[in-house]
PDB file of C-alpha atoms in Angstrom:
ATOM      1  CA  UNK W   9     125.592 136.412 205.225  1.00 40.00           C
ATOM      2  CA  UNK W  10     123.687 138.820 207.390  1.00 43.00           C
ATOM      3  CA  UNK W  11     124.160 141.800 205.087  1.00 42.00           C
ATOM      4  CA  UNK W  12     122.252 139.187 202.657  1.00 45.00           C
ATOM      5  CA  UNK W  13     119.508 138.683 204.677  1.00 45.00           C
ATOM      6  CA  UNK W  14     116.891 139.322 201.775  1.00 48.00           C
ATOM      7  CA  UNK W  15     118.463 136.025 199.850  1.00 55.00           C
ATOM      8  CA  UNK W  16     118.210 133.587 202.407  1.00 64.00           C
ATOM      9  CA  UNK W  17     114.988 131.926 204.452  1.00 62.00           C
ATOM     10  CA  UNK W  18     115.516 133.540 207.354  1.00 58.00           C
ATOM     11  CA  UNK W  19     115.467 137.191 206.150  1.00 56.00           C
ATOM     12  CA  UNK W  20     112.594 136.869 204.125  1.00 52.00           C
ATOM     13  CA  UNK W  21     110.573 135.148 206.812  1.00 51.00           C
ATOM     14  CA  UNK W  22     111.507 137.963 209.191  1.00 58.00           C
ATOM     15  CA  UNK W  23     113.338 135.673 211.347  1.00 62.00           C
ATOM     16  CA  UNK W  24     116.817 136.106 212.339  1.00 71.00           C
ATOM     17  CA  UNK W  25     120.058 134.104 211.272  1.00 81.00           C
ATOM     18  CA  UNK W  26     120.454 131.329 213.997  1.00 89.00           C
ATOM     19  CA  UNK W  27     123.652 130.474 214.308  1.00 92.00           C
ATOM     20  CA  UNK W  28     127.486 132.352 214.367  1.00 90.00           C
ATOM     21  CA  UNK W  29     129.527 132.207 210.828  1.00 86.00           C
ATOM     22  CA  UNK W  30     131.624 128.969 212.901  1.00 88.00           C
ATOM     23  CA  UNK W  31     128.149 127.261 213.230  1.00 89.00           C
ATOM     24  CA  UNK W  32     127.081 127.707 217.289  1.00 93.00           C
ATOM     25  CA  UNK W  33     123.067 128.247 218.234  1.00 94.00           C
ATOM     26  CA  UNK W  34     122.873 131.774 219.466  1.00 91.00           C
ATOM     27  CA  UNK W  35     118.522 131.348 219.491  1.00 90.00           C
ATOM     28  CA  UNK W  36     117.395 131.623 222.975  1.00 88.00           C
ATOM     29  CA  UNK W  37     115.343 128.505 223.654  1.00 85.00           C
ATOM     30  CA  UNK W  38     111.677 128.456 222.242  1.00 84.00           C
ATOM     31  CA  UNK W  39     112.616 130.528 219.102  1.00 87.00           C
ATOM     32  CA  UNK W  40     112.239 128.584 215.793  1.00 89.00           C
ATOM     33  CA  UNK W  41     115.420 127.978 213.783  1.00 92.00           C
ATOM     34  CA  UNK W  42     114.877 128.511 210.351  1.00 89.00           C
ATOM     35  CA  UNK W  43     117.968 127.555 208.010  1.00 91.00           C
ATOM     36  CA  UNK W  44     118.963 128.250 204.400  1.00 89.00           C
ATOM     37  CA  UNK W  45     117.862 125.819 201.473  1.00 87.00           C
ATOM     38  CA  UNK W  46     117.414 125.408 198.017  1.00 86.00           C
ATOM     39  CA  UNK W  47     115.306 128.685 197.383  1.00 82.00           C
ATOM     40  CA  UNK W  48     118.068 130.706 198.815  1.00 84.00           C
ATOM     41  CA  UNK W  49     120.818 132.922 197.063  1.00 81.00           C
ATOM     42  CA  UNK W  50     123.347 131.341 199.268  1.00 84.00           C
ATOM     43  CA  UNK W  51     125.553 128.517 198.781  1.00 81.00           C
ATOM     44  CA  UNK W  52     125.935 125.326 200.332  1.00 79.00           C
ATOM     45  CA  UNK W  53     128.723 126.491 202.437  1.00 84.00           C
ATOM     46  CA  UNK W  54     126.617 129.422 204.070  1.00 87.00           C
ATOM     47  CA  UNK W  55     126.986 129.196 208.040  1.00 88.00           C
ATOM     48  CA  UNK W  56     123.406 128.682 208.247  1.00 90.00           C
ATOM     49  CA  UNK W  57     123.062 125.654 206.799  1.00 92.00           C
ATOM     50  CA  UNK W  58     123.948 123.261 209.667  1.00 94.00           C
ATOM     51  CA  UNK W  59     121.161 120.961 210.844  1.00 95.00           C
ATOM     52  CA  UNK W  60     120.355 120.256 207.367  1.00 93.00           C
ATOM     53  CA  UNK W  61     124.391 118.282 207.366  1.00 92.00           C
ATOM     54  CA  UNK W  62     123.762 116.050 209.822  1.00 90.00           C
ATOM     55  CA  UNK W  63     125.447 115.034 213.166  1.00 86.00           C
ATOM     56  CA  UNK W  64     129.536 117.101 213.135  1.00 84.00           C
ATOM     57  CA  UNK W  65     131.995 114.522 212.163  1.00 83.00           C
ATOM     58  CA  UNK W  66     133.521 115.006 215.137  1.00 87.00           C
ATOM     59  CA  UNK W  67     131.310 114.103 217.125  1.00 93.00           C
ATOM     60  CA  UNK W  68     131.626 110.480 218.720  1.00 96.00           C
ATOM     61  CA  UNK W  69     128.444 109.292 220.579  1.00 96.00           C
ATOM     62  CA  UNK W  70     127.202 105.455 222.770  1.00 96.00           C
ATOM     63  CA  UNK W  71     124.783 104.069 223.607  1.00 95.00           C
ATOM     64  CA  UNK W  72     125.050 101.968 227.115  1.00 94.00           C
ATOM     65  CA  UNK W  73     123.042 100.570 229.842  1.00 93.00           C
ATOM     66  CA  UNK W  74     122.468 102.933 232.786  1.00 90.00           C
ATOM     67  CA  UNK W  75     123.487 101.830 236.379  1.00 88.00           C
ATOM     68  CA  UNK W  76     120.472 103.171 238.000  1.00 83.00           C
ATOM     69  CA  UNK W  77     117.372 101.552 236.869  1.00 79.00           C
ATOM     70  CA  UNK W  78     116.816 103.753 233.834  1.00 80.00           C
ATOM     71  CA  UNK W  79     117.529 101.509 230.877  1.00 82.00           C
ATOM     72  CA  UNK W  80     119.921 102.572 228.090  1.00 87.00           C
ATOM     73  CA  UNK W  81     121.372 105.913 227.647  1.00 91.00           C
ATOM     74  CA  UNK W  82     123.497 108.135 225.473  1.00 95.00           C
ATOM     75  CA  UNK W  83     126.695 109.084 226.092  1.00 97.00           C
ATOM     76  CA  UNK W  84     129.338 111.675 224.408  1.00 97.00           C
ATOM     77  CA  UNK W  85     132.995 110.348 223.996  1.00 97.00           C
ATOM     78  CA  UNK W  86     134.064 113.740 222.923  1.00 97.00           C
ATOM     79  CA  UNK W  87     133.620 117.286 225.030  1.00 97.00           C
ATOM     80  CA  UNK W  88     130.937 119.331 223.059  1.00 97.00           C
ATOM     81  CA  UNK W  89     131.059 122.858 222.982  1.00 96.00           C
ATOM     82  CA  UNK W  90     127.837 125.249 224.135  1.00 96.00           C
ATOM     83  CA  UNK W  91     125.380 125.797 221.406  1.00 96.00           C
ATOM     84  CA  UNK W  92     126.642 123.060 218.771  1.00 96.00           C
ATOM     85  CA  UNK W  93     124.133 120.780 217.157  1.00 97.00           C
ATOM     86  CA  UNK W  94     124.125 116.908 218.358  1.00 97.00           C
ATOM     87  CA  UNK W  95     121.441 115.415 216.818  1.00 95.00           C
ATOM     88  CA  UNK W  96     118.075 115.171 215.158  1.00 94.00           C
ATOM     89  CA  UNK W  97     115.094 113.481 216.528  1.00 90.00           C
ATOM     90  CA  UNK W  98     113.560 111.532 213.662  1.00 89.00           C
ATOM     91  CA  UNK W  99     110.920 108.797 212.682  1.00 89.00           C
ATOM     92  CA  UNK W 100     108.205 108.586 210.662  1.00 91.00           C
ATOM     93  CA  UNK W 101     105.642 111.547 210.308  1.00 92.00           C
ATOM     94  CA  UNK W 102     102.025 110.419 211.169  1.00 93.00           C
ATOM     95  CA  UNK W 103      98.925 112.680 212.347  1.00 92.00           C
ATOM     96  CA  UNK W 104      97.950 112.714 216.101  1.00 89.00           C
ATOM     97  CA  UNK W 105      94.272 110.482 215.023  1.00 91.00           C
ATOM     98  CA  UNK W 106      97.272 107.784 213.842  1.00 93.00           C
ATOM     99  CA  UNK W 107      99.618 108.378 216.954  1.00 89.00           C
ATOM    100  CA  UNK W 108      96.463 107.710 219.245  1.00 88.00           C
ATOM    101  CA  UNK W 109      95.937 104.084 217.629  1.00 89.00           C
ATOM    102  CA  UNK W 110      99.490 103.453 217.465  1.00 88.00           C
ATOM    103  CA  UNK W 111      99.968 104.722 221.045  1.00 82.00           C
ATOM    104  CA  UNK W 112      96.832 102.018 222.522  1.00 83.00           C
ATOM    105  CA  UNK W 113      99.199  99.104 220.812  1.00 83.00           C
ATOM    106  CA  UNK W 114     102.328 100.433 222.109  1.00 78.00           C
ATOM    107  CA  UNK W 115     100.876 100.956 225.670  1.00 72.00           C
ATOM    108  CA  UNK W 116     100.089  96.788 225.574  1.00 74.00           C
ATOM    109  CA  UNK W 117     103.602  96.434 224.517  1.00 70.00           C
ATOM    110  CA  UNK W 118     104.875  99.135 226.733  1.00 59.00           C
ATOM    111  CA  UNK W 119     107.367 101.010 225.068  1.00 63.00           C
ATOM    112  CA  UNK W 120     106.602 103.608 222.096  1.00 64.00           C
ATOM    113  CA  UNK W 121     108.673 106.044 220.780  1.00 73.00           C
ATOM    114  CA  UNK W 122     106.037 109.288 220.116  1.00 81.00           C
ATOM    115  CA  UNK W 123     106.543 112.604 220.380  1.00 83.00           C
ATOM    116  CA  UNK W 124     104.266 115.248 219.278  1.00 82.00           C
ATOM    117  CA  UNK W 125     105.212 117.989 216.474  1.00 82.00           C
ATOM    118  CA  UNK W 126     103.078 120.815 218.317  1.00 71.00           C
ATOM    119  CA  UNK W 127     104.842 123.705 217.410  1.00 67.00           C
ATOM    120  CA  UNK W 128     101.591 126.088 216.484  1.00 68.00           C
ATOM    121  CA  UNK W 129      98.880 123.148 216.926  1.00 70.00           C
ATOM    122  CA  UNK W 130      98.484 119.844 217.459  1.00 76.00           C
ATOM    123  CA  UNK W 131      98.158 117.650 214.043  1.00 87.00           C
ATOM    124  CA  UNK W 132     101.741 115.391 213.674  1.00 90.00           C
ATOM    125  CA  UNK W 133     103.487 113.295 215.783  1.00 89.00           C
ATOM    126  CA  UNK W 134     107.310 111.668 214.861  1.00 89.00           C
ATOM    127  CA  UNK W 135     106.882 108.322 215.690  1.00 87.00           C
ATOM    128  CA  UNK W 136     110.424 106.746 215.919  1.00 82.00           C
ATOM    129  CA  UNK W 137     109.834 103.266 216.197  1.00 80.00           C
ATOM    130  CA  UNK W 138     110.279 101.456 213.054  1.00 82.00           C
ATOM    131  CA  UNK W 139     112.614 104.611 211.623  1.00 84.00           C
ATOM    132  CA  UNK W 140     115.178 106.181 213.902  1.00 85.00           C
ATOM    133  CA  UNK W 141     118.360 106.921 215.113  1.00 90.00           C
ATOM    134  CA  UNK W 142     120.028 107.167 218.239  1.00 91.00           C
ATOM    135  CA  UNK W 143     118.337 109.879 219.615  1.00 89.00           C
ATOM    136  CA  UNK W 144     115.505 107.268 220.667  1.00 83.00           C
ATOM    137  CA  UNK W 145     118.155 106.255 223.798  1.00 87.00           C
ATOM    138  CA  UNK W 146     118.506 110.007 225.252  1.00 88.00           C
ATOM    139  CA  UNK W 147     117.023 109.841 228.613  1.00 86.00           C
ATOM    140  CA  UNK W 148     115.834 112.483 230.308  1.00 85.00           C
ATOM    141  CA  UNK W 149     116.786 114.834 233.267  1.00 89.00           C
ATOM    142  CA  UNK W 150     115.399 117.823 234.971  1.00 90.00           C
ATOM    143  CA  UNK W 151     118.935 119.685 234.586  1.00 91.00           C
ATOM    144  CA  UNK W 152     119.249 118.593 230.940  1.00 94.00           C
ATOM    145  CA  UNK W 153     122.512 119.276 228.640  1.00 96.00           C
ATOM    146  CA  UNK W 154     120.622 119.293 225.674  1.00 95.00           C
ATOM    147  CA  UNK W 155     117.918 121.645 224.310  1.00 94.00           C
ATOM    148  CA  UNK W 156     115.075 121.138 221.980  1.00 91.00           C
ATOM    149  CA  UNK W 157     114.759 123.250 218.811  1.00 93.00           C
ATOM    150  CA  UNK W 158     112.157 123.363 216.029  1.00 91.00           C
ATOM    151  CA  UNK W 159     113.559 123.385 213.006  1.00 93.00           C
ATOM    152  CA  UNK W 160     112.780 124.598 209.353  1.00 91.00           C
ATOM    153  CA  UNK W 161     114.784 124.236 206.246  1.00 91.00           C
ATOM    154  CA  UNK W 162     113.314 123.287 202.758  1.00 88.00           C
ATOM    155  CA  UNK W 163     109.527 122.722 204.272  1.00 86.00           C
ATOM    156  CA  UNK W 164     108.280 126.407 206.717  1.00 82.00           C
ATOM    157  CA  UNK W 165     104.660 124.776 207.702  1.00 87.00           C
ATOM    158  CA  UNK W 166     105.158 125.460 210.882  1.00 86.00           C
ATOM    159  CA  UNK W 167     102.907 121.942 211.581  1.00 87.00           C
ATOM    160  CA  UNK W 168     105.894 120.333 210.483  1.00 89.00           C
ATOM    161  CA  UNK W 169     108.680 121.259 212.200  1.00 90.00           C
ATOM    162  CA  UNK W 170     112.194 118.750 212.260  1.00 92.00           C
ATOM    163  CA  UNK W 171     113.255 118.609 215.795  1.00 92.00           C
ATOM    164  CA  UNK W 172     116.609 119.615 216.821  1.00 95.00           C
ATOM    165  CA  UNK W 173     118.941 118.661 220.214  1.00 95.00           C
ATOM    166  CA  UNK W 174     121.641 120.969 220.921  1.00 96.00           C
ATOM    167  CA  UNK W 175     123.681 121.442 223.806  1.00 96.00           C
ATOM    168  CA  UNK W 176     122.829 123.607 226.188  1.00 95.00           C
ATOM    169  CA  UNK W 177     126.247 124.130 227.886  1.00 96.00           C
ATOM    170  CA  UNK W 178     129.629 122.472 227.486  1.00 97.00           C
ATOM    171  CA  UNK W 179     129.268 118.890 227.965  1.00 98.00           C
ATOM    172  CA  UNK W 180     132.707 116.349 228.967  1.00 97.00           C
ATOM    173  CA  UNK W 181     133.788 113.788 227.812  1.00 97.00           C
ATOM    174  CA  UNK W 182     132.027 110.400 229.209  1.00 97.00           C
ATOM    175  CA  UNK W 183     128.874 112.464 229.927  1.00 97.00           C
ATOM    176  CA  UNK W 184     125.650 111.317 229.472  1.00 96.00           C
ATOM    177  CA  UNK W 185     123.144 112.942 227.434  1.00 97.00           C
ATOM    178  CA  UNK W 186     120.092 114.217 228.665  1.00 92.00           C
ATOM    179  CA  UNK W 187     117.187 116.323 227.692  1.00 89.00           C
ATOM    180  CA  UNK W 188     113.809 117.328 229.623  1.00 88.00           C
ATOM    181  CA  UNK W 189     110.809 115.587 228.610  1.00 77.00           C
ATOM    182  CA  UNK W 190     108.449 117.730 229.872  1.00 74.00           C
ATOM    183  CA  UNK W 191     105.935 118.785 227.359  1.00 54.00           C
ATOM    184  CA  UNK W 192     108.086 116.873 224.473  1.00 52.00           C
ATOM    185  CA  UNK W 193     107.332 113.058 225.797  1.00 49.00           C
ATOM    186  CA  UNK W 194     106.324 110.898 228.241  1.00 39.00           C
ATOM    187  CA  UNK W 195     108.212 107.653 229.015  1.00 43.00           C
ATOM    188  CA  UNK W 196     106.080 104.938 229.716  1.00 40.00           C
ATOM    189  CA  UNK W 197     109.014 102.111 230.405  1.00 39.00           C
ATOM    190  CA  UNK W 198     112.117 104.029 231.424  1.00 35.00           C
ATOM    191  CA  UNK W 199     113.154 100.990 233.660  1.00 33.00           C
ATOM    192  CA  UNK W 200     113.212  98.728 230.131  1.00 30.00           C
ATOM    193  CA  UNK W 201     116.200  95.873 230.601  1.00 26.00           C
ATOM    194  CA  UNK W 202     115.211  95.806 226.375  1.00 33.00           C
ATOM    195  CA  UNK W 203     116.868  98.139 224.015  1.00 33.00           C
ATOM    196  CA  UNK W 204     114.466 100.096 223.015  1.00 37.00           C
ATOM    197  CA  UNK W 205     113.591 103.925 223.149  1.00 35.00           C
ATOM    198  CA  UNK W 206     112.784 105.061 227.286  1.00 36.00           C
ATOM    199  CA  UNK W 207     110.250 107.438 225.424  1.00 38.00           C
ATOM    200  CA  UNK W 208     106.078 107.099 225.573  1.00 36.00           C
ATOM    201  CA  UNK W 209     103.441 109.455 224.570  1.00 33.00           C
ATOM    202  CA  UNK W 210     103.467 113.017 224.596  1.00 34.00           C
ATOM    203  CA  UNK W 211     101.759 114.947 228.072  1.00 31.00           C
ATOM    204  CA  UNK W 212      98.670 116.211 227.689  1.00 29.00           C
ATOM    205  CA  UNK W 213      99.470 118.665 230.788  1.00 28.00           C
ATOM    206  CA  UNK W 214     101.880 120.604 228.764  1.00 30.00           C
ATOM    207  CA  UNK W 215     100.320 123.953 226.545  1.00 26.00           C
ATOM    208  CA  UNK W 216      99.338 122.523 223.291  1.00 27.00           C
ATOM    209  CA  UNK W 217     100.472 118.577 224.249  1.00 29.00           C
ATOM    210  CA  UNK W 218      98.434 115.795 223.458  1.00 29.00           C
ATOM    211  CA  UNK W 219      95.650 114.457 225.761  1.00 29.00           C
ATOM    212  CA  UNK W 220      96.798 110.819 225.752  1.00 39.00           C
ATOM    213  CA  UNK W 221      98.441 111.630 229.265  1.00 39.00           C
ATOM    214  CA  UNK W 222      98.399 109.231 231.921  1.00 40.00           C
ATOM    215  CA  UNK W 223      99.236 109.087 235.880  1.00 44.00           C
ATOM    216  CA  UNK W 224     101.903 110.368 237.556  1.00 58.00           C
ATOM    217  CA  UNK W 225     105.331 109.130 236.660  1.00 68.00           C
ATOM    218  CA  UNK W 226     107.914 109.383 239.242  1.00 77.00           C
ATOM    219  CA  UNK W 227     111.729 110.870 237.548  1.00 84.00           C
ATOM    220  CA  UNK W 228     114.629 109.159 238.289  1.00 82.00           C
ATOM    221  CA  UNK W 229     117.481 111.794 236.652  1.00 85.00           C
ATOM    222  CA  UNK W 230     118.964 112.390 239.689  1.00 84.00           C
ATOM    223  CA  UNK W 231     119.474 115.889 239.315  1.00 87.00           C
ATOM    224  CA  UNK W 232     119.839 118.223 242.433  1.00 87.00           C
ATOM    225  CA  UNK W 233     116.555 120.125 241.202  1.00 87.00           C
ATOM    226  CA  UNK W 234     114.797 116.981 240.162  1.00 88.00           C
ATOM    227  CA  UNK W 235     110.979 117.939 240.198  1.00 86.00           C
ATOM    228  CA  UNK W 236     110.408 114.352 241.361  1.00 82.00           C
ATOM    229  CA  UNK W 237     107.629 113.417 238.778  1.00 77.00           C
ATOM    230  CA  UNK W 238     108.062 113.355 235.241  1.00 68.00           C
ATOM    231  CA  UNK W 239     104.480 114.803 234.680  1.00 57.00           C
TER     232      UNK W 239
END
């Protein structure tokens, strides 16, 4: 597909193919992927075409209760190879003025599910929690084996990006999943006993974040280079 770069998305937005012919990332982090769709001379079998198919078939995710005082979690009951696509983060597209009245009511309720679309500026925000999936129960860690990606298929505003988690290394079997928060969300209730999402509003410390930030949130990942505080 490379050598028909002019018929697909990526070549004509001057942005290279993202992924291998067998389907694995090969973006470095912080690059937008932008796949094939229906304005491209490709078919539907073209190796860049893969967030647009959903979660692999072979891939066999749960959701359980952590152990340590950070609610539920995701875990993988398959190995997952470096670079393959996991999941989608999605919910229901509403502009930041919207995500700061929703955000006041969810703060009283405390839990909300928000998380800013601020790829080039801030205007939308994905708020998951009356549409979702399971990518609401990935908790976060400061040694993460997942990766965000912005992603653009059939709509390139790049206001409107579909968020992407991919593995960031080989993950085993049994493993929980785990991204970093920082500058994506910030939880407000990560110690929920309710099943509901661990995520809150998004930082307003992080380069083009919201400002609906609050204190100081202490991180409980675990992780040998755990930075201590969430934000």
């Amino acid at each position: 597909q490379e050598g028909r770069a002019g018929w697909c998305c990526p070549g004509a937005s001057r942005h290279k193919f993202a992924y291998t012919a067998r389907g694995r990332l090969r973006l470095r982090a912080g690059l937008p992927i932008v796949e094939c769709n229906s304005h491209c001379g490709c078919g539907g079998d073209c190796p860049n075409r893969v967030v647009q198919r959903g979660a692999p078939g072979g891939l066999r995710l749960c959701i359980f209760r952590t152990a340590d005082g950070r609610g539920w979690g995701v875990r993988t009951l398959r190995s997952i190879r470096p670079n393959c696509f996991v999941m989608e983060y999605v919910g229901e597209i509403i502009t930041t003025e919207e995500a700061e009245r929703r955000g006041q009511e969810y703060d009283r309720q405390g839990a909300t599910y928000l998380f800013d679309l601020d790829y080039v500026e801030d205007v939308y925000t994905v708020d998951a929690a009356r549409y979702g999936n399971i990518s609401h129960f990935v908790n976060h860690s400061c040694e993460p084996n997942l990766q965000v990606f912005n992603v653009f298929i059939e709509n390139l505003d790049p206001r409107l990006p579909r968020i992407a988690l991919f593995s960031a290394r080989h993950i085993r079997a049994g493993e929980e999943l785990t991204f970093d928060y920082r500058g994506h969300v910030d939880p407000v209730d990560a110690e929920s006993s309710r099943m509901d999402s661990n995520f809150g509003l998004a930082s307003g410390g992080a380069p083009g974040g919201s400002p609906r930030a609050r204190g100081r949130i202490e991180c409980k990942c675990g992780a040998g280079t755990c930075r201590k505080f969430l934000f």
